[in-house]
Amino acid sequence: MSVTISGRPARAIAIVSTVLAMLAVACSGGSPGERAQVARDRTERRPFGEPDEGSRVGTGPAQELYDSQAYPRAYISHGRVLGALKAARAVPSASSVKGALARASSWTELGPTTGVVPDVVTYTGRETTNSGRVTAMAIGPTCTIGSCRLWVGAAGGGVWRTTNALASAPTWKPVSTGLTSNAIGSIVVDPNDPTGKTLYVGTGEPNGSGDSEAGVGLFRSSNGGTSWSLVPGSVAVSKDRSIGSIAIDPTNPNHYYIGTDVARHGSSSANGGRRTPPNAPALGLYETTDGGASFNLIFSMPANPNPPSTGVDWFQGGVNSVQLDPNDPASVYAALFGYGLWRRSPSLDGDSQFHQVFATANPTDTFGDRTEFSLVDLGAETRIYLGDSSDDAGYSVLWRTDDASVPAATLFGGGSNAGWVLLSSATNGTAGFGTYGFCQFQCGYDMFVVSPPGQPDTVWLGGAMNYDELAGGALPMRSNGRAVVRSTDAGVSVTDMTNDALSPPTGMHPDQHTIVFDPANPNIAFVGSDGGVVRTSETYVNGSGVCGTRKLRNVDMADCTAWLSAVPSSIASLNAGLGTIQFQSLSVNPQNPLGDILGGTQDNGTFAFTGSPTWIESVGGDGGQSGTDVANANIRYHNYFDATPDVNFHGTDKMGWDWIGDPLAQSHENQSFYAPFITDPRTSGTAFTGLQHVWRTTDSGGDQAFLDASCNELTGTFAKPCGDWQALGGQQTGDLTSTVYGDRAGQYVVATERAPSDTGTMWAATRIGRVFVSSNVDAPAANSVTWTRVDSDPTPGRFVSGIAIDPADPDHAWVSFSGYDAYTPATPGHVFEVRFDPATGTATWTDRSDNLGDQPITDVVYDDVTGDLYASTDFGVLRLPAGGSVWTVAAPGLPPVATYGLTIVPSARVLYAATHGRGAWKLALP
């Protein structure tokens, strides 16, 4: 989102990556309050690898961003990404350019380093703290109260380390020096190093979300993560992929394996994508015997029915987990999406071939059945716990074999899993019901099955929150959500780890990805999710007393009593200081731009900043665009995903959010996953959002008394339509995607910007390069608003990522584009200066890309005090001085992280950057 305020424009633009879609409510018809409180994490996490270009099985922000950057092609190549990185690195610092204005300041991190989630926003009623999505963790070989090293890999925030993970408030430090990708898929400590200082990190996230970004290879650290170096042989085999798992031979540090998975290149570590580039390395299991100088593909299965040249991809064939037999390190096991579990074991099978030892339930699953497993040392034998799932079927179950030497058989295409015991049961009230459906319809995104070292009869399963079993759900409240469950009887029965025994309880965040255990006390678990990291106590107590208050009967009471019979005595959030929040955008209060900020985040709601180091999650769910009324700071807005606005007439009061999106939902218009949303810079009560039309409200969504009484997210009855939005323009001429406007038709509006110098001028743009100007968006009759299209053939037919209007001239603006020149060589350019002539209805476009190189621009803002222009990219923020022709790095201090939106307040001399993985940053302008 870019915003300009100084009596100036305030604009929210959908140039965003993925968040968690609230699919449960969409499917069940739940209320908006349920959308915020209960369904915050049901997802549309799909690989977006449909069988043909016209099919849209999944939707999401990363898909649209990737498509926009790739357009008109269906993919972004690894070479193109590296070219953009090279171009970004070629941009000089301001101090190195003769005549450039020296930068006296550097970027300041605003956080949240401590993201407070108030009691009314959590589903348990107890305040906690959250950080961004955690995808991988590793823990040191030894842990004491005073010294326990824990490494955390964030989806877009790189690697973080604490040396006191057992402390009540661990101290975190980012340790990503040397990493050229902040998308982390795996972390392991080399078992051959007794000091625990040798680590490997696999870049690229394998979790199957729209923003699971492909990485750039494998990295090694010999100093505990303080610095990293690229393992050279890994690049050729993992570019355009993710490294989802690493297994190191405990007898030979030069011998190890990596498993590669589907992931997508956008243009930075935080962005996902829809297509894998053509001719990407084969998915599979790779082995090195020379310490990473070279890797050989030792096992793969058909991953895709389409030729590699098409770029169309599927999950099938990705290796999501690699482990070595604890009793025989020469035996390697690998789980493959769509193909179950396989092994190469000369001692067991008499050859060096891979044999299938478990067949997945639904190998034809659209996105690939996922299998997770844990190898357990029983002494003479090796046990295997195995979770198997199908997102298509909403099916996930737990299996076990107590002898890994079960005869290997070629089960692919048919056969039974002989020698395995199915521990899950679909029958309510039975012992196995606790593990049935433990990750439901999104196992490709969130799933783990892990047995702690030294506890062979204990196994932990993590997945999705079972919202139906929470308060207000469709089923009896027989559990605490079962996001994480634990068994101490070899998987036969489980207890629910999601909440602790406090009253009200501390709860775990939904969507679980990873777990590690205190090596000295495996009863202590560290769990990583979309909300960061929590730690369980070492003691488990009977918490089933609450079952009697839940009006349960018969088998539901039996389930509740059993599942809550051993819950953690406490769950500690470890997220204070872990600055990995993934912001979509930032907006400021025009009356207090230096100390009053709202920001929507991936799966962590909309946070409010009031000038202190602490940010408060004002409303839950997914956080899209936000805004504050120009004249009344008590009137605030936020969106979830899609065009889903709430209004709050009581500032950021956590109880004050009213749903006003009914007219937008009932329009059935196409819309961005994060729809653009702005408050008017001149007229109080007026706000705009974009679908196919631009829509307007002139009274903050409706009568306050009615909205507070009937449409409140937490207490409303929703008996009547909530919201009074109107589409601007006629049915066809107001539809900015209509064929009446000629070429580049289709899809939806992605940018809306109001001129601050009058009450009627708006610039708007669509996803495929149409740009419009209207001079009367304040017309009393909404259908009388008119639009003039001002783009033309020489301008890029790509995603319009930003519009900045000159505060002194409503017909003068700068427009930025995403995508790559190389894909549209006839229409190059990334930043343009545009002058519109209302008399002729035409515009003059001047390319101001200069030395930007071929890298997508994610946003643009204009400083009318100095005349400087600022642009954000997948690698940071750049500046073009007034009258200059050389872009420079805006200022030092900002990590190399995708910056999705800029917010500038020239009168206050401040620029804000919304990053997707390292929180919010502030730059004092000269």
Short mmCIF file of C-alpha atoms in Angstrom, two decimals, residues 448-883:
data_model
loop_
_atom_site.label_atom_id
_atom_site.label_comp_id
_atom_site.label_asym_id
_atom_site.label_seq_id
_atom_site.Cartn_x
_atom_site.Cartn_y
_atom_site.Cartn_z
CA PHE A 448 4.13 -32.49 11.29
CA VAL A 449 4.57 -35.93 12.89
CA VAL A 450 7.52 -36.09 15.30
CA SER A 451 8.62 -38.38 18.13
CA PRO A 452 10.94 -36.79 20.72
CA PRO A 453 14.42 -38.34 21.02
CA GLY A 454 14.52 -40.95 23.75
CA GLN A 455 10.73 -41.25 24.07
CA PRO A 456 9.74 -43.95 21.56
CA ASP A 457 6.16 -44.19 22.80
CA THR A 458 5.57 -40.45 22.49
CA VAL A 459 4.57 -38.79 19.24
CA TRP A 460 3.31 -35.27 18.49
CA LEU A 461 1.08 -34.32 15.56
CA GLY A 462 0.50 -30.78 14.37
CA GLY A 463 -1.81 -29.40 11.72
CA ALA A 464 -4.84 -27.17 11.40
CA MET A 465 -7.13 -25.90 14.10
CA ASN A 466 -10.40 -27.80 14.28
CA TYR A 467 -12.62 -24.72 14.37
CA ASP A 468 -15.81 -26.76 14.46
CA GLU A 469 -14.92 -27.86 18.00
CA LEU A 470 -14.30 -24.35 19.33
CA ALA A 471 -16.91 -22.12 20.95
CA GLY A 472 -19.47 -21.18 18.33
CA GLY A 473 -18.40 -23.99 16.02
CA ALA A 474 -20.69 -26.39 14.22
CA LEU A 475 -19.84 -29.31 16.52
CA PRO A 476 -19.88 -29.79 20.30
CA MET A 477 -16.88 -28.18 22.03
CA ARG A 478 -15.32 -31.54 22.80
CA SER A 479 -11.70 -30.36 22.35
CA ASN A 480 -9.56 -27.26 22.55
CA GLY A 481 -9.15 -27.28 18.77
CA ARG A 482 -6.63 -30.13 18.40
CA ALA A 483 -4.16 -27.97 16.47
CA VAL A 484 -1.44 -30.01 18.22
CA VAL A 485 -1.97 -33.40 19.88
CA ARG A 486 0.36 -35.67 21.87
CA SER A 487 0.34 -39.40 22.43
CA THR A 488 2.32 -41.25 25.09
CA ASP A 489 1.03 -44.74 24.24
CA ALA A 490 2.60 -45.12 20.81
CA GLY A 491 -0.15 -43.26 18.99
CA VAL A 492 -3.11 -45.26 20.24
CA SER A 493 -4.71 -42.26 21.96
CA VAL A 494 -3.87 -38.57 22.25
CA THR A 495 -4.40 -35.54 24.40
CA ASP A 496 -4.93 -32.01 23.13
CA MET A 497 -1.93 -29.70 23.52
CA THR A 498 -3.57 -26.62 21.97
CA ASN A 499 -4.47 -24.88 25.26
CA ASP A 500 -2.82 -24.95 28.65
CA ALA A 501 -4.44 -25.42 32.07
CA LEU A 502 -4.63 -21.75 32.98
CA SER A 503 -7.97 -19.99 33.25
CA PRO A 504 -8.48 -18.53 30.74
CA PRO A 505 -5.93 -20.63 28.90
CA THR A 506 -3.02 -19.63 26.73
CA GLY A 507 -3.60 -21.16 23.32
CA MET A 508 -1.40 -22.12 20.43
CA HIS A 509 -1.79 -20.27 17.15
CA PRO A 510 -3.49 -22.26 14.38
CA ASP A 511 -1.55 -23.70 11.43
CA GLN A 512 1.40 -25.71 12.75
CA HIS A 513 4.60 -26.27 10.76
CA THR A 514 7.44 -27.51 12.93
CA ILE A 515 8.42 -28.80 16.38
CA VAL A 516 11.66 -29.48 18.30
CA PHE A 517 12.30 -30.65 21.86
CA ASP A 518 14.63 -29.77 24.70
CA PRO A 519 17.38 -32.41 24.28
CA ALA A 520 17.77 -32.64 28.05
CA ASN A 521 14.04 -32.86 28.74
CA PRO A 522 11.94 -33.94 25.73
CA ASN A 523 8.76 -33.19 27.66
CA ILE A 524 9.43 -29.55 26.77
CA ALA A 525 8.37 -28.83 23.19
CA PHE A 526 8.98 -25.77 21.03
CA VAL A 527 6.24 -25.43 18.41
CA GLY A 528 6.41 -23.21 15.31
CA SER A 529 3.32 -21.92 13.52
CA ASP A 530 1.93 -18.98 11.57
CA GLY A 531 1.96 -17.09 14.86
CA GLY A 532 5.60 -17.70 15.73
CA VAL A 533 7.03 -19.92 18.51
CA VAL A 534 5.59 -21.21 21.77
CA ARG A 535 7.09 -23.51 24.42
CA THR A 536 5.18 -26.03 26.50
CA SER A 537 5.85 -26.73 30.13
CA GLU A 538 7.49 -30.01 31.11
CA THR A 539 4.46 -30.98 33.17
CA TYR A 540 1.03 -32.04 31.94
CA VAL A 541 -2.04 -31.87 34.13
CA ASN A 542 -5.66 -32.92 33.99
CA GLY A 543 -7.65 -30.11 32.41
CA SER A 544 -10.84 -32.04 31.77
CA GLY A 545 -12.76 -30.19 34.46
CA VAL A 546 -13.90 -27.69 31.82
CA CYS A 547 -15.73 -30.45 29.96
CA GLY A 548 -18.55 -30.27 32.45
CA THR A 549 -19.23 -26.66 31.51
CA ARG A 550 -19.58 -27.39 27.78
CA LYS A 551 -22.98 -29.12 27.74
CA LEU A 552 -21.56 -32.30 26.22
CA ARG A 553 -23.28 -35.66 26.03
CA ASN A 554 -22.30 -39.28 25.68
CA VAL A 555 -19.33 -39.85 23.37
CA ASP A 556 -18.58 -36.13 23.11
CA MET A 557 -18.12 -35.98 26.86
CA ALA A 558 -15.94 -39.09 26.68
CA ASP A 559 -13.80 -37.51 23.99
CA CYS A 560 -13.42 -34.27 25.93
CA THR A 561 -12.53 -36.04 29.15
CA ALA A 562 -9.88 -38.14 27.42
CA TRP A 563 -8.39 -35.41 25.23
CA LEU A 564 -8.05 -32.89 28.07
CA SER A 565 -6.81 -35.38 30.66
CA ALA A 566 -3.19 -34.28 30.13
CA VAL A 567 -2.69 -30.73 28.87
CA PRO A 568 0.38 -28.51 29.35
CA SER A 569 0.34 -26.84 32.74
CA SER A 570 1.44 -23.74 30.84
CA ILE A 571 2.27 -22.59 27.32
CA ALA A 572 4.74 -19.72 26.97
CA SER A 573 4.78 -17.43 23.96
CA LEU A 574 8.40 -16.81 22.94
CA ASN A 575 7.61 -14.15 20.35
CA ALA A 576 8.67 -10.99 22.14
CA GLY A 577 11.69 -9.76 20.19
CA LEU A 578 11.09 -12.00 17.18
CA GLY A 579 10.51 -9.41 14.47
CA THR A 580 9.18 -11.50 11.61
CA ILE A 581 5.67 -10.11 11.04
CA GLN A 582 4.65 -10.09 7.37
CA PHE A 583 2.95 -6.78 6.65
CA GLN A 584 0.72 -6.30 3.64
CA SER A 585 0.46 -2.51 4.02
CA LEU A 586 0.55 0.42 6.45
CA SER A 587 -1.78 3.40 6.88
CA VAL A 588 -1.45 6.40 9.19
CA ASN A 589 -3.75 8.72 11.10
CA PRO A 590 -3.58 12.08 9.24
CA GLN A 591 -3.88 13.89 12.57
CA ASN A 592 -0.95 11.98 14.12
CA PRO A 593 1.18 10.49 11.35
CA LEU A 594 4.24 9.92 13.55
CA GLY A 595 2.56 7.92 16.27
CA ASP A 596 -0.64 6.30 15.00
CA ILE A 597 -0.32 3.52 12.41
CA LEU A 598 -2.45 0.58 11.27
CA GLY A 599 -1.01 -2.39 9.41
CA GLY A 600 -2.55 -5.54 7.97
CA THR A 601 -0.50 -8.72 8.33
CA GLN A 602 -0.39 -12.29 7.07
CA ASP A 603 -2.57 -14.35 9.42
CA ASN A 604 -2.04 -12.03 12.37
CA GLY A 605 -4.83 -9.53 11.86
CA THR A 606 -4.46 -5.76 11.74
CA PHE A 607 -2.00 -4.27 14.20
CA ALA A 608 -2.18 -0.78 15.71
CA PHE A 609 0.94 1.22 16.63
CA THR A 610 0.59 4.17 18.98
CA GLY A 611 4.16 5.40 19.27
CA SER A 612 5.44 2.88 21.82
CA PRO A 613 7.60 -0.15 20.98
CA THR A 614 4.57 -2.39 21.38
CA TRP A 615 2.03 -3.03 18.64
CA ILE A 616 -1.49 -4.23 19.50
CA GLU A 617 -3.48 -6.59 17.28
CA SER A 618 -6.71 -4.60 17.13
CA VAL A 619 -8.67 -7.17 15.14
CA GLY A 620 -7.94 -10.77 14.23
CA GLY A 621 -8.21 -12.83 11.08
CA ASP A 622 -6.17 -11.83 8.06
CA GLY A 623 -5.08 -8.23 7.74
CA GLY A 624 -5.58 -6.45 4.43
CA GLN A 625 -5.80 -2.72 3.73
CA SER A 626 -6.64 -0.18 6.43
CA GLY A 627 -7.28 3.54 6.88
CA THR A 628 -8.28 6.42 9.16
CA ASP A 629 -10.85 9.09 8.34
CA VAL A 630 -9.27 12.40 7.27
CA ALA A 631 -11.15 14.51 9.84
CA ASN A 632 -12.27 12.10 12.55
CA ALA A 633 -9.54 9.87 13.98
CA ASN A 634 -12.16 7.83 15.81
CA ILE A 635 -13.29 6.38 12.48
CA ARG A 636 -10.97 3.54 11.41
CA TYR A 637 -11.19 0.86 8.74
CA HIS A 638 -9.59 -2.49 8.06
CA ASN A 639 -10.10 -5.37 5.64
CA TYR A 640 -9.58 -9.10 5.98
CA PHE A 641 -9.01 -10.60 2.52
CA ASP A 642 -10.94 -9.70 -0.63
CA ALA A 643 -13.14 -6.60 -0.31
CA THR A 644 -14.13 -7.25 3.34
CA PRO A 645 -14.18 -3.90 5.13
CA ASP A 646 -14.94 -3.25 8.78
CA VAL A 647 -15.44 0.22 10.26
CA ASN A 648 -14.72 1.23 13.84
CA PHE A 649 -16.30 4.43 15.18
CA HIS A 650 -14.32 4.08 18.41
CA GLY A 651 -10.74 4.31 17.19
CA THR A 652 -8.99 0.97 17.49
CA ASP A 653 -11.28 -0.30 20.25
CA LYS A 654 -11.02 -4.06 19.95
CA MET A 655 -14.76 -4.43 20.54
CA GLY A 656 -15.78 -1.74 18.07
CA TRP A 657 -15.34 -3.29 14.62
CA ASP A 658 -18.53 -3.31 12.50
CA TRP A 659 -18.93 -5.29 9.29
CA ILE A 660 -19.90 -3.10 6.27
CA GLY A 661 -19.14 -5.40 3.33
CA ASP A 662 -22.52 -6.90 2.35
CA PRO A 663 -23.04 -4.89 -0.88
CA LEU A 664 -19.56 -5.81 -2.06
CA ALA A 665 -20.03 -9.50 -1.32
CA GLN A 666 -23.43 -9.50 -2.99
CA SER A 667 -22.05 -7.88 -6.16
CA HIS A 668 -20.14 -11.07 -7.08
CA GLU A 669 -17.60 -8.93 -8.90
CA ASN A 670 -14.06 -10.15 -9.44
CA GLN A 671 -11.66 -8.71 -6.92
CA SER A 672 -8.08 -8.85 -5.82
CA PHE A 673 -7.26 -11.17 -2.93
CA TYR A 674 -6.43 -7.96 -1.11
CA ALA A 675 -8.70 -5.35 -2.64
CA PRO A 676 -7.44 -1.74 -2.81
CA PHE A 677 -9.03 0.45 -0.14
CA ILE A 678 -8.51 4.15 0.66
CA THR A 679 -10.09 6.86 2.74
CA ASP A 680 -10.71 10.15 0.95
CA PRO A 681 -7.96 12.74 1.60
CA ARG A 682 -10.42 15.67 1.61
CA THR A 683 -13.92 14.48 2.49
CA SER A 684 -14.74 12.95 5.85
CA GLY A 685 -16.87 9.80 5.78
CA THR A 686 -15.87 8.90 2.21
CA ALA A 687 -13.92 5.77 1.39
CA PHE A 688 -13.27 3.81 -1.80
CA THR A 689 -12.52 0.20 -2.68
CA GLY A 690 -11.92 -1.53 -6.00
CA LEU A 691 -13.51 -4.65 -7.49
CA GLN A 692 -14.47 -4.49 -11.17
CA HIS A 693 -15.99 -1.09 -10.42
CA VAL A 694 -14.59 1.41 -7.98
CA TRP A 695 -17.05 1.46 -5.06
CA ARG A 696 -17.76 4.37 -2.70
CA THR A 697 -19.36 5.04 0.66
CA THR A 698 -19.98 8.61 1.79
CA ASP A 699 -21.03 7.92 5.37
CA SER A 700 -18.39 5.49 6.63
CA GLY A 701 -20.45 2.50 5.57
CA GLY A 702 -23.77 3.51 7.10
CA ASP A 703 -25.50 4.83 10.18
CA GLN A 704 -23.27 4.39 13.22
CA ALA A 705 -26.07 3.47 15.61
CA PHE A 706 -27.37 0.78 13.28
CA LEU A 707 -23.91 -0.63 12.50
CA ASP A 708 -22.85 -0.72 16.16
CA ALA A 709 -26.06 -2.47 17.14
CA SER A 710 -26.57 -4.86 14.23
CA CYS A 711 -23.25 -5.34 12.44
CA ASN A 712 -20.62 -5.48 15.18
CA GLU A 713 -18.20 -8.32 14.48
CA LEU A 714 -18.53 -9.73 17.99
CA THR A 715 -22.08 -8.87 19.03
CA GLY A 716 -24.06 -8.06 15.88
CA THR A 717 -27.25 -9.79 14.76
CA PHE A 718 -26.62 -9.18 11.02
CA ALA A 719 -30.38 -9.19 10.45
CA LYS A 720 -30.15 -6.58 7.67
CA PRO A 721 -27.52 -5.78 5.05
CA CYS A 722 -24.47 -4.15 6.62
CA GLY A 723 -22.85 -1.41 4.54
CA ASP A 724 -24.06 0.99 1.85
CA TRP A 725 -21.38 0.89 -0.83
CA GLN A 726 -22.29 2.03 -4.35
CA ALA A 727 -20.55 1.21 -7.62
CA LEU A 728 -19.26 4.29 -9.44
CA GLY A 729 -20.23 4.72 -13.09
CA GLY A 730 -22.60 2.80 -15.28
CA GLN A 731 -22.94 -0.95 -15.39
CA GLN A 732 -20.48 -1.21 -18.27
CA THR A 733 -18.67 2.14 -18.36
CA GLY A 734 -18.09 1.96 -14.64
CA ASP A 735 -16.69 -1.55 -14.97
CA LEU A 736 -13.04 -0.75 -15.55
CA THR A 737 -12.41 -4.31 -16.72
CA SER A 738 -15.16 -4.20 -19.37
CA THR A 739 -14.49 -4.90 -23.05
CA VAL A 740 -16.03 -1.50 -23.85
CA TYR A 741 -12.62 -0.09 -23.02
CA GLY A 742 -10.83 -2.26 -25.60
CA ASP A 743 -7.73 -4.34 -24.98
CA ARG A 744 -6.15 -5.44 -21.71
CA ALA A 745 -9.60 -6.38 -20.46
CA GLY A 746 -10.52 -8.56 -17.55
CA GLN A 747 -9.99 -9.29 -13.90
CA TYR A 748 -10.20 -6.38 -11.44
CA VAL A 749 -9.09 -3.00 -10.14
CA VAL A 750 -5.77 -3.08 -8.28
CA ALA A 751 -5.09 0.60 -7.55
CA THR A 752 -7.17 3.60 -6.51
CA GLU A 753 -5.64 7.00 -5.71
CA ARG A 754 -7.45 10.26 -4.90
CA ALA A 755 -5.89 13.62 -5.72
CA PRO A 756 -5.42 15.73 -2.57
CA SER A 757 -5.88 19.05 -4.34
CA ASP A 758 -9.60 18.69 -5.15
CA THR A 759 -12.58 16.56 -4.16
CA GLY A 760 -13.27 14.80 -7.46
CA THR A 761 -10.12 13.52 -9.20
CA MET A 762 -9.22 9.85 -8.90
CA TRP A 763 -6.71 7.72 -10.75
CA ALA A 764 -7.36 3.98 -10.90
CA ALA A 765 -5.75 1.00 -12.59
CA THR A 766 -6.44 -2.65 -13.37
CA ARG A 767 -4.35 -5.74 -13.11
CA ILE A 768 -3.26 -5.86 -16.74
CA GLY A 769 -2.20 -2.29 -17.30
CA ARG A 770 -5.30 -0.16 -17.84
CA VAL A 771 -5.01 3.27 -16.21
CA PHE A 772 -8.02 5.58 -15.77
CA VAL A 773 -8.69 9.12 -14.59
CA SER A 774 -12.01 10.49 -13.34
CA SER A 775 -12.69 14.11 -12.45
CA ASN A 776 -16.01 13.52 -10.68
CA VAL A 777 -15.79 10.60 -8.27
CA ASP A 778 -17.56 12.91 -5.82
CA ALA A 779 -20.65 13.11 -8.06
CA PRO A 780 -23.83 12.90 -5.93
CA ALA A 781 -25.24 10.19 -8.20
CA ALA A 782 -22.82 7.29 -8.20
CA ASN A 783 -23.81 6.15 -11.69
CA SER A 784 -22.94 9.56 -13.16
CA VAL A 785 -19.21 9.14 -12.43
CA THR A 786 -17.22 8.97 -15.68
CA TRP A 787 -13.82 7.46 -16.46
CA THR A 788 -11.21 8.16 -19.16
CA ARG A 789 -8.70 5.50 -20.06
CA VAL A 790 -5.22 7.05 -20.41
CA ASP A 791 -2.84 4.15 -21.05
CA SER A 792 -1.89 3.21 -24.61
CA ASP A 793 0.00 0.60 -26.60
CA PRO A 794 3.47 1.94 -25.74
CA THR A 795 2.80 1.64 -22.00
CA PRO A 796 3.37 -1.70 -20.26
CA GLY A 797 0.44 -4.12 -20.23
CA ARG A 798 1.49 -5.33 -16.81
CA PHE A 799 0.36 -5.05 -13.21
CA VAL A 800 0.07 -1.43 -12.08
CA SER A 801 1.67 -1.51 -8.65
CA GLY A 802 1.52 2.13 -7.63
CA ILE A 803 0.14 5.57 -8.44
CA ALA A 804 1.47 8.77 -6.81
CA ILE A 805 -0.39 12.00 -7.60
CA ASP A 806 1.29 15.40 -7.47
CA PRO A 807 -0.42 17.33 -4.62
CA ALA A 808 -0.11 20.52 -6.68
CA ASP A 809 -1.63 19.10 -9.88
CA PRO A 810 -4.35 16.40 -9.94
CA ASP A 811 -3.52 15.61 -13.60
CA HIS A 812 0.15 14.86 -12.89
CA ALA A 813 1.15 11.48 -11.49
CA TRP A 814 3.76 8.76 -11.39
CA VAL A 815 2.79 5.18 -12.17
CA SER A 816 4.84 2.07 -11.33
CA PHE A 817 4.65 -1.37 -12.89
CA SER A 818 5.53 -4.83 -11.73
CA GLY A 819 6.78 -7.55 -14.08
CA TYR A 820 9.81 -7.78 -16.32
CA ASP A 821 10.77 -5.86 -19.44
CA ALA A 822 12.18 -9.03 -20.93
CA TYR A 823 8.70 -10.53 -21.05
CA THR A 824 7.25 -7.48 -22.80
CA PRO A 825 10.18 -6.06 -24.77
CA ALA A 826 7.92 -3.90 -26.90
CA THR A 827 6.68 -2.03 -23.83
CA PRO A 828 9.54 -1.70 -21.35
CA GLY A 829 9.64 0.43 -18.23
CA HIS A 830 8.92 0.26 -14.53
CA VAL A 831 8.28 3.85 -13.40
CA PHE A 832 6.59 6.51 -15.56
CA GLU A 833 5.75 10.16 -15.13
CA VAL A 834 2.27 10.81 -16.57
CA ARG A 835 0.60 14.10 -17.50
CA PHE A 836 -3.10 13.95 -18.34
CA ASP A 837 -4.82 16.54 -20.54
CA PRO A 838 -8.53 16.66 -19.60
CA ALA A 839 -9.34 18.67 -22.70
CA THR A 840 -8.20 15.97 -25.10
CA GLY A 841 -8.62 12.97 -22.81
CA THR A 842 -5.05 11.86 -23.53
CA ALA A 843 -1.91 11.48 -21.47
CA THR A 844 1.82 11.85 -22.07
CA TRP A 845 3.97 9.12 -20.55
CA THR A 846 7.68 9.61 -19.82
CA ASP A 847 9.81 6.67 -18.72
CA ARG A 848 11.65 7.44 -15.48
CA SER A 849 13.08 3.94 -15.02
CA ASP A 850 16.63 5.14 -15.77
CA ASN A 851 19.08 2.81 -14.01
CA LEU A 852 16.50 0.65 -12.24
CA GLY A 853 17.33 -2.31 -14.45
CA ASP A 854 14.84 -5.05 -15.14
CA GLN A 855 13.34 -5.41 -11.67
CA PRO A 856 9.66 -5.14 -10.72
CA ILE A 857 8.56 -2.13 -8.71
CA THR A 858 6.04 -2.80 -5.96
CA ASP A 859 5.02 0.78 -5.10
CA VAL A 860 5.86 4.44 -5.73
CA VAL A 861 5.37 7.62 -3.66
CA TYR A 862 6.25 11.28 -4.23
CA ASP A 863 7.76 13.78 -1.80
CA ASP A 864 6.33 17.15 -2.85
CA VAL A 865 8.60 19.02 -0.43
CA THR A 866 11.83 17.96 -2.18
CA GLY A 867 10.47 16.58 -5.46
CA ASP A 868 12.08 13.19 -4.75
CA LEU A 869 10.46 9.96 -5.88
CA TYR A 870 10.63 6.71 -3.89
CA ALA A 871 10.02 3.20 -5.20
CA SER A 872 9.89 -0.11 -3.37
CA THR A 873 11.09 -3.42 -4.77
CA ASP A 874 11.56 -7.04 -3.83
CA PHE A 875 14.87 -6.00 -2.27
CA GLY A 876 14.20 -2.71 -0.51
CA VAL A 877 13.48 0.97 -1.22
CA LEU A 878 15.05 3.26 -3.85
CA ARG A 879 15.08 7.03 -4.39
CA LEU A 880 15.20 9.22 -7.50
CA PRO A 881 16.25 12.77 -6.53
CA ALA A 882 14.29 15.65 -8.01
CA GLY A 883 15.60 16.40 -11.50
#
